[in-house]
CSV table of C-alpha atoms and ligand atoms in Angstrom, one decimal:
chain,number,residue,atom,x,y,z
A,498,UNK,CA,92.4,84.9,199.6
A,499,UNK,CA,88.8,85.0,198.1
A,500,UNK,CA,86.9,81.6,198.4
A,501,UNK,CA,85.2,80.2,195.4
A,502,UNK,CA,82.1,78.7,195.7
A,503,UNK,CA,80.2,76.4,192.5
A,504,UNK,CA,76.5,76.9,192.8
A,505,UNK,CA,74.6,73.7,190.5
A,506,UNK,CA,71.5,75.7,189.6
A,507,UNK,CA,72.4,79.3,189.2
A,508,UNK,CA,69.9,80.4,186.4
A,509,UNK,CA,66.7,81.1,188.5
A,510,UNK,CA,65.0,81.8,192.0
A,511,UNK,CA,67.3,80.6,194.9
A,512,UNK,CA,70.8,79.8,193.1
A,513,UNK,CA,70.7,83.0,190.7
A,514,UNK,CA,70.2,84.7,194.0
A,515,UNK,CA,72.8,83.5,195.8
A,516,UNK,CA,75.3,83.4,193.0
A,517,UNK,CA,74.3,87.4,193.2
A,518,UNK,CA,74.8,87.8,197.0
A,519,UNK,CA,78.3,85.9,197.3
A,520,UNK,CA,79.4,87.8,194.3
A,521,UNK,CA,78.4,90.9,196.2
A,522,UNK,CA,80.4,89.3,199.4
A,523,UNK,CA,83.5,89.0,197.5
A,524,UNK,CA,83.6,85.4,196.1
A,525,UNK,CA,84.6,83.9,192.9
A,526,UNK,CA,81.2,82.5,191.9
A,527,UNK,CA,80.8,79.8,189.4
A,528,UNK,CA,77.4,79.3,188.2
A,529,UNK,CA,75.5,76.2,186.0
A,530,UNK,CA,72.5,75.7,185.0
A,531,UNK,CA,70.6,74.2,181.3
A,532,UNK,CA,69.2,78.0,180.7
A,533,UNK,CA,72.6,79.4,179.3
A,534,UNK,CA,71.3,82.6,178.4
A,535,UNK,CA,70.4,83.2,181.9
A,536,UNK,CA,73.6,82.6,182.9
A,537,UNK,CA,75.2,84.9,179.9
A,538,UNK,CA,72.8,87.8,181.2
A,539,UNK,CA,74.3,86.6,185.5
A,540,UNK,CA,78.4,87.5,183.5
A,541,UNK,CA,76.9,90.2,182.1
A,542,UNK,CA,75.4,91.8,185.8
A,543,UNK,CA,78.1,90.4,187.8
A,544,UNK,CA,81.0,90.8,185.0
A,545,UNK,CA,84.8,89.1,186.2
A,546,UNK,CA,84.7,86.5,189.0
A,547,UNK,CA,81.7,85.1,187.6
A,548,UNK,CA,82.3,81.7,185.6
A,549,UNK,CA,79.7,79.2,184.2
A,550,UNK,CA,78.8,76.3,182.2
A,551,UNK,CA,76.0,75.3,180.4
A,552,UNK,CA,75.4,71.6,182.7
A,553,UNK,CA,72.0,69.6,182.5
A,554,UNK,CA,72.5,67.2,185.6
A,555,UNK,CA,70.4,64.3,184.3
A,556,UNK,CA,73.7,63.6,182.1
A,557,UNK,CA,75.8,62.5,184.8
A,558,UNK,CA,78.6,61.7,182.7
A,559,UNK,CA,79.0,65.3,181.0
A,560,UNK,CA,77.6,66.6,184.5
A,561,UNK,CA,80.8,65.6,186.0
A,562,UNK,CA,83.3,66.8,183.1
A,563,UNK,CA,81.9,69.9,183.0
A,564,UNK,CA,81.8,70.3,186.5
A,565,UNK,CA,86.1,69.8,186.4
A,566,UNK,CA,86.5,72.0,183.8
A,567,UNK,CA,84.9,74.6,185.8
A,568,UNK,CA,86.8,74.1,188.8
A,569,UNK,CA,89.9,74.0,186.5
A,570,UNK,CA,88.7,77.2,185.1
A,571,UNK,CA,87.9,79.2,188.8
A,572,UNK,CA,91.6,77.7,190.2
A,573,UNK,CA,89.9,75.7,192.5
A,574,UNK,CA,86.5,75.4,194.6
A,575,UNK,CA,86.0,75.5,198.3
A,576,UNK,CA,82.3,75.7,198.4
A,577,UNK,CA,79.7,73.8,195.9
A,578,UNK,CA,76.2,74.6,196.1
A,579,UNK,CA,73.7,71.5,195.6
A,580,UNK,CA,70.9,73.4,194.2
A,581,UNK,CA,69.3,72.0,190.9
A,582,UNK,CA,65.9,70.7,191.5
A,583,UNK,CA,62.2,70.2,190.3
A,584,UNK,CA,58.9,69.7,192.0
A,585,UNK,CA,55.8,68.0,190.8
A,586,UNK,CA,54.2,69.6,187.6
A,587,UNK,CA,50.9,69.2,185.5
A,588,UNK,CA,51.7,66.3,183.3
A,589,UNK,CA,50.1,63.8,181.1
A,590,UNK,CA,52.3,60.9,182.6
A,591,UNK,CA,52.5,60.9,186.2
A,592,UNK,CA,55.0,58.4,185.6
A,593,UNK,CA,57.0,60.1,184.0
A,594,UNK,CA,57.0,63.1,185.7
A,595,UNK,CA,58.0,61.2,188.8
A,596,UNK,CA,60.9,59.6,187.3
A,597,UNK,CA,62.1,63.0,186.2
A,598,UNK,CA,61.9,64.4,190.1
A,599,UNK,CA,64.8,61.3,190.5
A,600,UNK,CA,66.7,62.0,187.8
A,601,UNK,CA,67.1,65.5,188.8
A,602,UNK,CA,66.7,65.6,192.4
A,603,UNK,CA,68.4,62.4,193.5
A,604,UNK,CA,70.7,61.1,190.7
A,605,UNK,CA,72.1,64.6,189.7
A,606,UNK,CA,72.1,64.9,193.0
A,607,UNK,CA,74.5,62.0,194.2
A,608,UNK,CA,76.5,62.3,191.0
A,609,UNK,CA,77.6,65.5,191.5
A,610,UNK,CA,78.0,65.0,195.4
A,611,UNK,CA,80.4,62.5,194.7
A,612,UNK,CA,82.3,64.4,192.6
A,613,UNK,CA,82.4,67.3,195.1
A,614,UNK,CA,83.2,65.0,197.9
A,615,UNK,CA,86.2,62.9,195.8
A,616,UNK,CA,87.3,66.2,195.0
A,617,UNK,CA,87.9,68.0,198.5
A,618,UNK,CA,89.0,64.9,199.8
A,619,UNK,CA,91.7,65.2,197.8
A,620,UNK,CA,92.3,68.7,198.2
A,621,UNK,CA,91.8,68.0,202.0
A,622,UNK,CA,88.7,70.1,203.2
A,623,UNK,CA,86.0,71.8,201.5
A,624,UNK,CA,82.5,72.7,201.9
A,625,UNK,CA,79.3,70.6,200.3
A,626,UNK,CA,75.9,72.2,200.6
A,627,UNK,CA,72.7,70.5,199.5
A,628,UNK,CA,69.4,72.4,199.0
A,629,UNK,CA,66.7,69.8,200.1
A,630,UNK,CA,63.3,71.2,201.7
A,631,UNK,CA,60.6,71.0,205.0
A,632,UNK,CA,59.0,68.8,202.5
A,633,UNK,CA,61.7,66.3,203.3
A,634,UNK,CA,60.0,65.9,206.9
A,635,UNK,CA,57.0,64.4,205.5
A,636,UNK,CA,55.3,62.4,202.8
A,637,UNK,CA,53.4,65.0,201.5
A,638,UNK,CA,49.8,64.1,199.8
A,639,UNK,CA,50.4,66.6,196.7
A,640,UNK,CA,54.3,66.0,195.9
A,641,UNK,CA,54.8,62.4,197.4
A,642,UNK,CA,58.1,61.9,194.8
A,643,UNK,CA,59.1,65.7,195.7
A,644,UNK,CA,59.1,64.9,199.4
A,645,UNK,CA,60.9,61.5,198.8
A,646,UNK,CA,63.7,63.3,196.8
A,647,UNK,CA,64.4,65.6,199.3
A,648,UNK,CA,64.1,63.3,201.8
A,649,UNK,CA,66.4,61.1,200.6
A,650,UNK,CA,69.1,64.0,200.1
A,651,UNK,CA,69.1,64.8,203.6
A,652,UNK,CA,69.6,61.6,204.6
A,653,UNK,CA,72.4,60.6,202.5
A,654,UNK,CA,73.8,64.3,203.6
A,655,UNK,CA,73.5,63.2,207.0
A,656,UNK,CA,75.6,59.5,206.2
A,657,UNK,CA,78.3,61.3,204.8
A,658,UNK,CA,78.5,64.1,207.5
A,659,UNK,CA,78.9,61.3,210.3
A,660,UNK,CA,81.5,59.3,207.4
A,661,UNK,CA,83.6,62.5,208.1
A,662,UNK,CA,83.0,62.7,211.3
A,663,UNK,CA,84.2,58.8,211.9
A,664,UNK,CA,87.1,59.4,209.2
A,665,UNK,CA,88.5,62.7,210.6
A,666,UNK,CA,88.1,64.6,206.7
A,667,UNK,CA,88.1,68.7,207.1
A,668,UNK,CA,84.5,68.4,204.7
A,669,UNK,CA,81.4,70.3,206.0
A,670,UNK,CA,78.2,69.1,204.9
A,671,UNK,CA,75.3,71.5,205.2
A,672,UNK,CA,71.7,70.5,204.6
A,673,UNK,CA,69.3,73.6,203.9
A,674,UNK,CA,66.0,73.0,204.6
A,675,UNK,CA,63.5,76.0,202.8
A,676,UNK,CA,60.4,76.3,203.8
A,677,UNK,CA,58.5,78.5,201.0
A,678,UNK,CA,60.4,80.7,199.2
A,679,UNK,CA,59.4,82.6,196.0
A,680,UNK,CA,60.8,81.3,192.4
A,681,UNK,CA,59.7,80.0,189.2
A,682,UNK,CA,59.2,76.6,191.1
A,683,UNK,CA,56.4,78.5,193.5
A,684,UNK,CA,54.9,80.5,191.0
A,685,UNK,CA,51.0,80.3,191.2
A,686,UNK,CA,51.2,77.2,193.6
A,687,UNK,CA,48.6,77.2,195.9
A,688,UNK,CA,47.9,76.6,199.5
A,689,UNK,CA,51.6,78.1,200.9
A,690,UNK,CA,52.1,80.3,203.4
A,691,UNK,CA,55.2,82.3,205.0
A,692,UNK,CA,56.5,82.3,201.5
A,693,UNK,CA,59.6,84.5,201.8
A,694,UNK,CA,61.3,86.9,199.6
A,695,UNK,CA,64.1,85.3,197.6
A,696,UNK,CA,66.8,87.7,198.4
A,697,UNK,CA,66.0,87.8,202.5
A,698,UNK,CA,65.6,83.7,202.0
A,699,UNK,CA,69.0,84.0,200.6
A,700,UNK,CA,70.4,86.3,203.0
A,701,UNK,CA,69.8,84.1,206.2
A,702,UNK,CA,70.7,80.8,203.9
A,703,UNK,CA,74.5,82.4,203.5
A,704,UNK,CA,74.7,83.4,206.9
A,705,UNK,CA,74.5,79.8,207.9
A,706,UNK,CA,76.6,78.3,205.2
A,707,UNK,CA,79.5,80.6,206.5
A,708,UNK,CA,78.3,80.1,209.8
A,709,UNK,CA,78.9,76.1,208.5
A,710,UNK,CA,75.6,75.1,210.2
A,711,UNK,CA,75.0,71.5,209.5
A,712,UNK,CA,71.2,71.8,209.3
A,713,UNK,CA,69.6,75.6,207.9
A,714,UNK,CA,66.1,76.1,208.4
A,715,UNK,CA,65.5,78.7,205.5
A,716,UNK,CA,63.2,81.6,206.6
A,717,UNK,CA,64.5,80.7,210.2
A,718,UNK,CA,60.8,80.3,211.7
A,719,UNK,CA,60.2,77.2,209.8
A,720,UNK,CA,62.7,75.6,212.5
A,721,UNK,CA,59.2,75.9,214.5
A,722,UNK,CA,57.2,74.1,212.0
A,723,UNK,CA,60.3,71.1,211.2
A,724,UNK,CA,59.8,70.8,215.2
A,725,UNK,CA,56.1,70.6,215.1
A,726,UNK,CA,56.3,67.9,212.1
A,727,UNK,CA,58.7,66.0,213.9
A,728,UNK,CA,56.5,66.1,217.2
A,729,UNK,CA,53.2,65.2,215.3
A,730,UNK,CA,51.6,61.7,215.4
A,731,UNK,CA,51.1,60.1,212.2
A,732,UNK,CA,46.3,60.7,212.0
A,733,UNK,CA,48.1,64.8,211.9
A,734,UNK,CA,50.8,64.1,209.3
A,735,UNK,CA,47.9,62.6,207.6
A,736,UNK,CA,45.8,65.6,207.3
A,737,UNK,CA,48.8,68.2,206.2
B,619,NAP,N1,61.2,77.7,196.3
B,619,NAP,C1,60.8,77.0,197.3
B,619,NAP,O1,59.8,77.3,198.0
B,619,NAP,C2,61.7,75.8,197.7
B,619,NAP,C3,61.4,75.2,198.9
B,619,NAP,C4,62.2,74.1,199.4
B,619,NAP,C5,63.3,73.7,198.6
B,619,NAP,N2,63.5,74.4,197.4
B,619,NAP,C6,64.6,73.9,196.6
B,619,NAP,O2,65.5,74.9,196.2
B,619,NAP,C7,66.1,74.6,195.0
B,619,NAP,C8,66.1,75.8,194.0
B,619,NAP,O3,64.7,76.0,193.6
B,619,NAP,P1,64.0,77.4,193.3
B,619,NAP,O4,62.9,77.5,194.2
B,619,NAP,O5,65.0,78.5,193.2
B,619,NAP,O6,63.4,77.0,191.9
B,619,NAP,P2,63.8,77.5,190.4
B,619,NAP,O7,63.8,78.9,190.2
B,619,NAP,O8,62.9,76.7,189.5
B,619,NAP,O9,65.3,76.9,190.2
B,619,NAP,C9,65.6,75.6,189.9
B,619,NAP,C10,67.1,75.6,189.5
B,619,NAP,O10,67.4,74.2,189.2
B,619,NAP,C11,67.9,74.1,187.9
B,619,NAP,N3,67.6,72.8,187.3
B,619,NAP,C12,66.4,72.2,187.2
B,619,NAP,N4,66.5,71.0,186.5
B,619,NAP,C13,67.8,70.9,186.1
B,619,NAP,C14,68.6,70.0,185.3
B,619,NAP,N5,68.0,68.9,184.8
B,619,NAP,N6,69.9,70.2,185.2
B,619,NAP,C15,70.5,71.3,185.7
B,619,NAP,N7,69.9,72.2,186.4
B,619,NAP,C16,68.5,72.1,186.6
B,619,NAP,C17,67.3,75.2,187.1
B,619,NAP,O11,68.2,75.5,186.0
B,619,NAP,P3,67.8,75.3,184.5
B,619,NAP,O12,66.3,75.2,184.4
B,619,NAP,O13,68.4,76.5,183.8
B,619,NAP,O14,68.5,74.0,184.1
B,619,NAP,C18,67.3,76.3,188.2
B,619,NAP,O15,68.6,77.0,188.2
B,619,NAP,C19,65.5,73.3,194.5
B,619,NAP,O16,66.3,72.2,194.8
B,619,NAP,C20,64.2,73.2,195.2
B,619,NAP,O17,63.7,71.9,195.4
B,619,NAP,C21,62.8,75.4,196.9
């Protein structure tokens, strides 16, 4: 039986990737994303098996009904994809642009993670993955709300992981850590390095998730550089 796997994000860089990839692996892919002509031109590539809804995840109500009616739709979902995210971005209110990071990266987060997680308890196992970052290993001096966000995802990730663990629920929780990978979210940023093609990125992220690794270090070198974070005293943190 194929497995059908959501991925919250679909219309660009990593998820359009990936919704590409497991559709060439043989799942039933359901895609979302606010772009829906970028999702109209994914059906049109991918053509059957391929289902999606227009979802902006800063509505958490709607977020969740739509998120149903897709499941509803694909007969099911085994595995959801965690994807949808921004990063910090020239703006006139820093403000504002920092409450927008949380909207979209932690409270469209959690929203739809509860959903997913309600949801497979019910059915009795299923797979969440959440796309959080390296930057999640450090406060970092040019993104400190970007680094929060994802921080905060792999920590909640974690809680829940060791909830099933302690409750004995069939849920796998993976937490992929990229390091730099290019998309419309790198585009002309500055100062990266070992920036990885999407589609090899991709590649070794799938792998893992049917591999169920709890943690993916995403290309798998930056395993080396979460280890040297989490070696480094705090002066070195402070000059990253
Ligand atoms: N690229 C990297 O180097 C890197 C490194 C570490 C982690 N990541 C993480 O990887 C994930 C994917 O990023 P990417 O690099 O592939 O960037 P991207 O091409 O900009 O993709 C971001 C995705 O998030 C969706 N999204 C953003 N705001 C949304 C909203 N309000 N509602 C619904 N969907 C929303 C976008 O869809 P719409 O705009 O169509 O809504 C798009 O599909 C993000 O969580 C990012 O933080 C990326």
């Amino acid at each position: 039986m194929k497995k059908r796997i959501i991925i919250i994000g679909a219309t660009s860089g990593i998820g359009a990737s990936l919704a590409r990839q497991a559709h060439g692996k043989g799942y039933i892919v359901g895609g979302t994303g606010r772009r829906v002509e970028r999702l109209e031109e994914l059906q049109k590539q991918l053509g059957e098996e391929f289902y999606f809804r227009q979802m902006d995840v800063v509505e958490p109500g709607n977020a969740s009904i739509i998120l149903h009616s897709l499941i509803n739709e694909m007969g099911g979902m085994d595995i959801i994809v965690l994807n949808s995210g921004i990063s910090n971005y020239p703006a006139s209110s820093i403000s504002s642009m920092e409450q927008e990071i949380i909207d979209v990266n932690v409270s469209g987060f959690v929203n739809l993670f509860g959903e997913a997680f309600q949801y497979f308890r019910q059915q009795g196992h299923g797979h969440i993955v959440g796309i959080s970052s390296i930057a999640a290993l450090f406060g970092s001096a040019r993104a400190a709300p970007y680094s929060a966000s994802k921080a905060f995802i792999s920590t909640y990730m974690q809680g829940y992981r060791n909830r099933c663990y302690h409750s004995d629920y069939d849920i796998t929780i993976t937490d992929v850590k990229p390091g730099f990978v290019e998309s419309e979210m790198t585009e002309g940023k500055k100062g990266m390095f070992w920036v990885a093609n999407t589609d090899k990125a991709v590649r070794q992220m799938l792998i893992d998730i049917e591999k169920k690794k709890k943690i993916s270090y995403i290309t798998r070198r930056w395993r080396l550089i979460a280890w040297v974070i989490k070696l480094s005293p705090n002066w070195l943190i402070e000059r990253i």
